[in-house]
Amino acid sequence: MSEVSGTKTSGYLMKRGEKGLVKGYKKRWFVFNTEDAEKRCFYYPSRDDMVKELGFISMSTVTDIRKPASSSFDFEIQVPGRVYYLQAPTEKEMNVWIETLTPHIGGGSGGSGGGSNDDAIKQRDEKIAQLEQKLKALQAEGGETDEQKMRIELHAANEKAEKLAAELEKAKKSVEELEGKLHSKDDELQTLKVKSKKSEDSHAEELTELKKEYFRACAIGIVQQRKITKDLPPVAELYKSCLDDGTEWKDFVPWIKTTLPKK
């Protein structure tokens, strides 16, 4: 049973959860005190567990409290971005909570005789009308000045945008020039690589010819049984000092045989 004691109303209500795929109802102990300056309706795990509240509904943010037509004891409390779905044990207790909370919609102070949604809506409409009148008065007094300020700010913003566009165009040209220079350097580097490769190939060919002539001279000297001096080392040791590409002297044997003078 819901309990009403002076300015305090409390009782069990079923509250629907907001998390998870399946949103089920859980039994919570609700407490609302009209003397609470912030007009908060707290809810706890149970009546015997009120050490720390699970949460609260701030009545200052409530926009409406209504009862769905399709349910007996359900009612909904609407706040911006969320709806609290609640269910009372009986119709009487549901009416107690609706009548207790409705006068405090939007942070209202409420009254001893309860209230209705229509009264709360009427109060909000009156506040909106007052604010609209103040806004119109301010526009009438300083509308022209505000418009001038906006035009000045817009003009300054356009000038700034044009200046930024010019700087961006200048930066693009600089980037294009740098890219052109980079391409030119790449071409020069590629040309140097080609020249270097040709030079290496030519040098390798010359070195090979020299090696062939050297081996041929050694082979001729051995075949003709000439005296081998210190300046003309044996062929077997020649590759150690002559060849620097890993080719052994034996690789030239077929060529030497075909180039030796015939007896």
mmCIF file of C-alpha atoms in Angstrom:
data_model
loop_
_atom_site.group_PDB
_atom_site.id
_atom_site.type_symbol
_atom_site.label_atom_id
_atom_site.label_comp_id
_atom_site.label_asym_id
_atom_site.label_seq_id
_atom_site.Cartn_x
_atom_site.Cartn_y
_atom_site.Cartn_z
ATOM 1 C CA MET A 1 0.000 0.000 0.000
ATOM 2 C CA SER A 2 1.164 3.520 -0.782
ATOM 3 C CA GLU A 3 1.573 5.681 2.287
ATOM 4 C CA VAL A 4 0.782 9.397 2.474
ATOM 5 C CA SER A 5 2.086 11.106 5.583
ATOM 6 C CA GLY A 6 2.021 14.899 5.611
ATOM 7 C CA THR A 7 4.285 16.051 2.786
ATOM 8 C CA LYS A 8 5.682 12.589 2.125
ATOM 9 C CA THR A 9 4.272 9.925 -0.198
ATOM 10 C CA SER A 10 5.863 6.471 -0.446
ATOM 11 C CA GLY A 11 5.025 3.028 -1.734
ATOM 12 C CA TYR A 12 5.945 0.168 -4.029
ATOM 13 C CA LEU A 13 5.705 0.582 -7.803
ATOM 14 C CA MET A 14 6.825 -1.660 -10.621
ATOM 15 C CA LYS A 15 9.389 0.161 -12.768
ATOM 16 C CA ARG A 16 10.365 -0.922 -16.288
ATOM 17 C CA GLY A 17 14.109 -1.045 -16.973
ATOM 18 C CA GLU A 18 15.764 0.836 -19.831
ATOM 19 C CA LYS A 19 18.781 -1.433 -20.435
ATOM 20 C CA GLY A 20 18.991 -4.763 -22.221
ATOM 21 C CA LEU A 21 17.042 -6.264 -25.109
ATOM 22 C CA VAL A 22 14.279 -7.490 -22.834
ATOM 23 C CA LYS A 23 12.989 -4.612 -20.719
ATOM 24 C CA GLY A 24 11.268 -6.179 -17.711
ATOM 25 C CA TYR A 25 9.613 -4.655 -14.662
ATOM 26 C CA LYS A 26 11.204 -4.623 -11.203
ATOM 27 C CA LYS A 27 9.640 -3.762 -7.868
ATOM 28 C CA ARG A 28 11.006 -0.503 -6.397
ATOM 29 C CA TRP A 29 10.224 1.572 -3.307
ATOM 30 C CA PHE A 30 9.365 5.149 -4.340
ATOM 31 C CA VAL A 31 9.525 8.178 -2.024
ATOM 32 C CA PHE A 32 8.445 11.750 -2.833
ATOM 33 C CA ASN A 33 8.550 14.650 -0.389
ATOM 34 C CA THR A 34 6.885 17.915 -1.399
ATOM 35 C CA GLU A 35 9.257 19.815 0.905
ATOM 36 C CA ASP A 36 12.232 18.738 -1.210
ATOM 37 C CA ALA A 37 13.375 21.991 -2.831
ATOM 38 C CA GLU A 38 14.595 20.123 -5.931
ATOM 39 C CA LYS A 39 11.333 18.155 -6.227
ATOM 40 C CA ARG A 40 12.898 14.717 -6.696
ATOM 41 C CA CYS A 41 11.042 11.427 -6.585
ATOM 42 C CA PHE A 42 13.570 8.839 -5.346
ATOM 43 C CA TYR A 43 13.376 5.081 -5.848
ATOM 44 C CA TYR A 44 15.210 2.405 -3.827
ATOM 45 C CA PRO A 45 15.673 -1.406 -4.019
ATOM 46 C CA SER A 46 13.134 -1.903 -1.220
ATOM 47 C CA ARG A 47 11.590 -0.268 1.826
ATOM 48 C CA ASP A 48 14.190 -1.932 4.023
ATOM 49 C CA ASP A 49 17.102 -0.945 1.789
ATOM 50 C CA MET A 50 17.193 2.847 1.603
ATOM 51 C CA VAL A 51 20.896 3.389 2.289
ATOM 52 C CA LYS A 52 21.529 4.495 -1.298
ATOM 53 C CA GLU A 53 18.881 5.345 -3.890
ATOM 54 C CA LEU A 54 18.959 3.639 -7.274
ATOM 55 C CA GLY A 55 17.984 6.903 -8.912
ATOM 56 C CA PHE A 56 15.422 9.669 -8.935
ATOM 57 C CA ILE A 57 13.000 11.485 -11.212
ATOM 58 C CA SER A 58 13.490 15.252 -11.175
ATOM 59 C CA MET A 59 9.998 16.783 -11.348
ATOM 60 C CA SER A 60 11.501 20.013 -12.686
ATOM 61 C CA THR A 61 12.260 18.156 -15.949
ATOM 62 C CA VAL A 62 8.928 16.308 -16.193
ATOM 63 C CA THR A 63 6.802 17.436 -19.147
ATOM 64 C CA ASP A 64 3.764 15.192 -18.667
ATOM 65 C CA ILE A 65 2.244 12.412 -16.579
ATOM 66 C CA ARG A 66 -0.358 10.295 -18.320
ATOM 67 C CA LYS A 67 -2.211 7.018 -18.040
ATOM 68 C CA PRO A 68 -2.227 4.742 -21.131
ATOM 69 C CA ALA A 69 -5.699 3.754 -22.264
ATOM 70 C CA SER A 70 -4.692 0.130 -22.785
ATOM 71 C CA SER A 71 -3.602 -0.577 -19.207
ATOM 72 C CA SER A 72 -5.360 -0.649 -15.859
ATOM 73 C CA PHE A 73 -2.802 0.471 -13.307
ATOM 74 C CA ASP A 74 0.072 1.715 -15.498
ATOM 75 C CA PHE A 75 1.105 5.352 -15.832
ATOM 76 C CA GLU A 76 3.964 7.136 -17.548
ATOM 77 C CA ILE A 77 6.195 10.026 -16.504
ATOM 78 C CA GLN A 78 7.721 11.825 -19.471
ATOM 79 C CA VAL A 79 10.990 13.764 -19.332
ATOM 80 C CA PRO A 80 13.106 15.019 -22.247
ATOM 81 C CA GLY A 81 14.683 12.021 -23.943
ATOM 82 C CA ARG A 82 13.049 9.375 -21.752
ATOM 83 C CA VAL A 83 9.781 7.928 -20.448
ATOM 84 C CA TYR A 84 9.479 6.246 -17.024
ATOM 85 C CA TYR A 85 7.020 3.338 -17.256
ATOM 86 C CA LEU A 86 5.472 2.631 -13.834
ATOM 87 C CA GLN A 87 2.799 0.239 -12.576
ATOM 88 C CA ALA A 88 0.865 0.471 -9.300
ATOM 89 C CA PRO A 89 -0.601 -2.527 -7.451
ATOM 90 C CA THR A 90 -4.120 -1.056 -7.542
ATOM 91 C CA GLU A 91 -6.033 1.676 -9.321
ATOM 92 C CA LYS A 92 -6.357 3.612 -6.060
ATOM 93 C CA GLU A 93 -2.598 3.687 -5.515
ATOM 94 C CA MET A 94 -2.047 4.683 -9.133
ATOM 95 C CA ASN A 95 -4.398 7.656 -8.680
ATOM 96 C CA VAL A 96 -2.596 8.617 -5.440
ATOM 97 C CA TRP A 97 0.744 8.863 -7.238
ATOM 98 C CA ILE A 98 -0.653 10.706 -10.265
ATOM 99 C CA GLU A 99 -2.482 13.249 -8.063
ATOM 100 C CA THR A 100 0.593 13.679 -5.850
ATOM 101 C CA LEU A 101 3.128 14.235 -8.629
ATOM 102 C CA THR A 102 1.090 16.155 -11.231
ATOM 103 C CA PRO A 103 1.059 19.539 -9.386
ATOM 104 C CA HIS A 104 4.873 19.456 -9.362
ATOM 105 C CA ILE A 105 5.358 19.007 -13.108
ATOM 106 C CA GLY A 106 8.069 21.380 -14.267
ATOM 107 C CA GLY A 107 9.154 22.061 -10.681
ATOM 108 C CA GLY A 108 5.844 23.549 -9.562
ATOM 109 C CA SER A 109 5.246 24.046 -5.847
ATOM 110 C CA GLY A 110 2.022 22.050 -5.900
ATOM 111 C CA GLY A 111 -0.914 22.542 -3.546
ATOM 112 C CA SER A 112 -2.883 20.879 -0.819
ATOM 113 C CA GLY A 113 -5.787 20.010 -3.064
ATOM 114 C CA GLY A 114 -3.826 18.182 -5.780
ATOM 115 C CA GLY A 115 -3.971 19.269 -9.438
ATOM 116 C CA SER A 116 -4.257 18.084 -13.022
ATOM 117 C CA ASN A 117 -2.270 17.908 -16.225
ATOM 118 C CA ASP A 118 -4.422 20.657 -17.727
ATOM 119 C CA ASP A 119 -3.390 23.079 -14.973
ATOM 120 C CA ALA A 120 0.290 22.314 -15.507
ATOM 121 C CA ILE A 121 -0.042 22.731 -19.270
ATOM 122 C CA LYS A 122 -1.865 26.015 -18.782
ATOM 123 C CA GLN A 123 0.916 27.320 -16.550
ATOM 124 C CA ARG A 124 3.542 26.397 -19.131
ATOM 125 C CA ASP A 125 1.560 28.048 -21.913
ATOM 126 C CA GLU A 126 1.302 31.245 -19.869
ATOM 127 C CA LYS A 127 5.065 31.281 -19.272
ATOM 128 C CA ILE A 128 5.720 30.735 -22.985
ATOM 129 C CA ALA A 129 3.368 33.596 -23.882
ATOM 130 C CA GLN A 130 5.149 35.905 -21.431
ATOM 131 C CA LEU A 131 8.528 35.008 -22.860
ATOM 132 C CA GLU A 132 7.296 35.579 -26.415
ATOM 133 C CA GLN A 133 6.030 39.044 -25.444
ATOM 134 C CA LYS A 134 9.391 39.929 -23.890
ATOM 135 C CA LEU A 135 11.188 38.683 -26.993
ATOM 136 C CA LYS A 136 9.013 40.815 -29.273
ATOM 137 C CA ALA A 137 9.635 43.864 -27.091
ATOM 138 C CA LEU A 138 13.391 43.326 -27.208
ATOM 139 C CA GLN A 139 13.281 42.881 -30.968
ATOM 140 C CA ALA A 140 11.288 46.110 -31.360
ATOM 141 C CA GLU A 141 13.759 48.064 -29.219
ATOM 142 C CA GLY A 142 17.049 46.742 -30.575
ATOM 143 C CA GLY A 143 16.138 44.812 -33.679
ATOM 144 C CA GLU A 144 17.739 47.239 -36.109
ATOM 145 C CA THR A 145 20.929 47.417 -34.071
ATOM 146 C CA ASP A 146 21.147 43.646 -33.836
ATOM 147 C CA GLU A 147 20.641 43.351 -37.585
ATOM 148 C CA GLN A 148 23.420 45.855 -38.213
ATOM 149 C CA LYS A 149 25.735 43.919 -35.923
ATOM 150 C CA MET A 150 24.925 40.709 -37.746
ATOM 151 C CA ARG A 151 25.646 42.330 -41.107
ATOM 152 C CA ILE A 152 28.996 43.653 -39.864
ATOM 153 C CA GLU A 153 29.932 40.247 -38.478
ATOM 154 C CA LEU A 154 28.852 38.572 -41.723
ATOM 155 C CA HIS A 155 30.934 41.024 -43.780
ATOM 156 C CA ALA A 156 33.980 40.406 -41.576
ATOM 157 C CA ALA A 157 33.467 36.652 -41.871
ATOM 158 C CA ASN A 158 33.290 36.909 -45.694
ATOM 159 C CA GLU A 159 36.508 38.954 -45.798
ATOM 160 C CA LYS A 160 38.239 36.411 -43.603
ATOM 161 C CA ALA A 161 37.015 33.579 -45.835
ATOM 162 C CA GLU A 162 38.313 35.362 -48.965
ATOM 163 C CA LYS A 163 41.682 35.941 -47.312
ATOM 164 C CA LEU A 164 41.928 32.282 -46.343
ATOM 165 C CA ALA A 165 40.977 31.245 -49.886
ATOM 166 C CA ALA A 166 43.762 33.446 -51.330
ATOM 167 C CA GLU A 167 46.296 31.981 -48.892
ATOM 168 C CA LEU A 168 45.144 28.477 -49.793
ATOM 169 C CA GLU A 169 45.571 29.185 -53.510
ATOM 170 C CA LYS A 170 49.065 30.544 -52.858
ATOM 171 C CA ALA A 171 49.933 27.449 -50.851
ATOM 172 C CA LYS A 172 48.658 25.218 -53.684
ATOM 173 C CA LYS A 173 50.932 27.001 -56.192
ATOM 174 C CA SER A 174 53.921 26.564 -53.877
ATOM 175 C CA VAL A 175 53.153 22.861 -53.573
ATOM 176 C CA GLU A 176 52.890 22.551 -57.364
ATOM 177 C CA GLU A 177 56.275 24.273 -57.813
ATOM 178 C CA LEU A 178 57.888 21.971 -55.265
ATOM 179 C CA GLU A 179 56.376 18.944 -56.947
ATOM 180 C CA GLY A 180 57.785 20.141 -60.317
ATOM 181 C CA LYS A 181 61.255 20.524 -58.824
ATOM 182 C CA LEU A 182 60.972 17.099 -57.227
ATOM 183 C CA HIS A 183 60.031 15.490 -60.546
ATOM 184 C CA SER A 184 63.009 17.228 -62.197
ATOM 185 C CA LYS A 185 65.345 15.868 -59.527
ATOM 186 C CA ASP A 186 63.859 12.404 -59.991
ATOM 187 C CA ASP A 187 64.582 12.588 -63.723
ATOM 188 C CA GLU A 188 68.171 13.684 -63.063
ATOM 189 C CA LEU A 189 68.645 10.858 -60.586
ATOM 190 C CA GLN A 190 67.258 8.335 -63.058
ATOM 191 C CA THR A 191 69.633 9.628 -65.757
ATOM 192 C CA LEU A 192 72.590 9.301 -63.399
ATOM 193 C CA LYS A 193 71.551 5.750 -62.544
ATOM 194 C CA VAL A 194 71.421 4.825 -66.233
ATOM 195 C CA LYS A 195 74.864 6.372 -66.855
ATOM 196 C CA SER A 196 76.279 4.615 -63.813
ATOM 197 C CA LYS A 197 74.891 1.275 -64.994
ATOM 198 C CA LYS A 198 76.379 1.735 -68.467
ATOM 199 C CA SER A 199 79.729 2.674 -66.934
ATOM 200 C CA GLU A 200 79.662 -0.388 -64.675
ATOM 201 C CA ASP A 201 78.790 -2.657 -67.595
ATOM 202 C CA SER A 202 81.585 -1.169 -69.729
ATOM 203 C CA HIS A 203 84.077 -1.520 -66.900
ATOM 204 C CA ALA A 204 83.043 -5.120 -66.329
ATOM 205 C CA GLU A 205 83.508 -5.923 -70.011
ATOM 206 C CA GLU A 206 86.962 -4.314 -70.056
ATOM 207 C CA LEU A 207 87.946 -6.191 -66.905
ATOM 208 C CA THR A 208 86.807 -9.477 -68.407
ATOM 209 C CA GLU A 209 88.846 -8.880 -71.562
ATOM 210 C CA LEU A 210 91.907 -8.037 -69.477
ATOM 211 C CA LYS A 211 91.473 -11.212 -67.462
ATOM 212 C CA LYS A 212 91.136 -13.235 -70.616
ATOM 213 C CA GLU A 213 94.354 -11.750 -72.047
ATOM 214 C CA TYR A 214 96.161 -12.335 -68.773
ATOM 215 C CA PHE A 215 95.089 -15.970 -68.597
ATOM 216 C CA ARG A 216 95.961 -16.445 -72.253
ATOM 217 C CA ALA A 217 99.446 -15.048 -71.688
ATOM 218 C CA CYS A 218 99.950 -17.344 -68.707
ATOM 219 C CA ALA A 219 98.652 -20.345 -70.636
ATOM 220 C CA ILE A 220 100.920 -19.621 -73.618
ATOM 221 C CA GLY A 221 103.911 -19.238 -71.308
ATOM 222 C CA ILE A 222 103.211 -22.596 -69.661
ATOM 223 C CA VAL A 223 102.589 -24.434 -72.926
ATOM 224 C CA GLN A 224 105.809 -23.083 -74.493
ATOM 225 C CA GLN A 225 107.628 -23.907 -71.197
ATOM 226 C CA ARG A 226 108.784 -20.400 -70.716
ATOM 227 C CA LYS A 227 110.320 -19.354 -67.457
ATOM 228 C CA ILE A 228 107.669 -18.077 -65.091
ATOM 229 C CA THR A 229 108.917 -15.089 -63.162
ATOM 230 C CA LYS A 230 107.598 -13.588 -59.979
ATOM 231 C CA ASP A 231 105.621 -11.122 -62.103
ATOM 232 C CA LEU A 232 103.858 -14.015 -63.787
ATOM 233 C CA PRO A 233 102.517 -16.291 -61.035
ATOM 234 C CA PRO A 234 101.309 -19.827 -61.724
ATOM 235 C CA VAL A 235 97.868 -20.092 -63.280
ATOM 236 C CA ALA A 236 96.626 -22.112 -60.309
ATOM 237 C CA GLU A 237 97.211 -19.126 -58.022
ATOM 238 C CA LEU A 238 96.298 -16.435 -60.529
ATOM 239 C CA TYR A 239 92.572 -16.231 -59.768
ATOM 240 C CA LYS A 240 93.324 -15.288 -56.152
ATOM 241 C CA SER A 241 94.859 -11.949 -57.122
ATOM 242 C CA CYS A 242 93.259 -11.316 -60.540
ATOM 243 C CA LEU A 243 89.641 -12.288 -60.179
ATOM 244 C CA ASP A 244 87.451 -10.265 -57.842
ATOM 245 C CA ASP A 245 84.094 -11.597 -58.990
ATOM 246 C CA GLY A 246 84.383 -15.162 -57.669
ATOM 247 C CA THR A 247 85.164 -16.746 -61.066
ATOM 248 C CA GLU A 248 87.846 -19.413 -60.889
ATOM 249 C CA TRP A 249 90.596 -19.748 -63.505
ATOM 250 C CA LYS A 250 89.289 -23.142 -64.534
ATOM 251 C CA ASP A 251 86.230 -21.424 -66.070
ATOM 252 C CA PHE A 252 88.572 -20.016 -68.754
ATOM 253 C CA VAL A 253 90.186 -23.333 -69.676
ATOM 254 C CA PRO A 254 87.910 -24.023 -72.708
ATOM 255 C CA TRP A 255 88.502 -20.506 -74.016
ATOM 256 C CA ILE A 256 92.289 -20.750 -73.482
ATOM 257 C CA LYS A 257 92.452 -24.003 -75.408
ATOM 258 C CA THR A 258 90.721 -22.461 -78.408
ATOM 259 C CA THR A 259 92.944 -19.382 -78.434
ATOM 260 C CA LEU A 260 96.360 -21.026 -77.963
ATOM 261 C CA PRO A 261 98.650 -20.959 -80.984
ATOM 262 C CA LYS A 262 98.657 -24.240 -82.827
ATOM 263 C CA LYS A 263 101.898 -26.172 -83.009
#
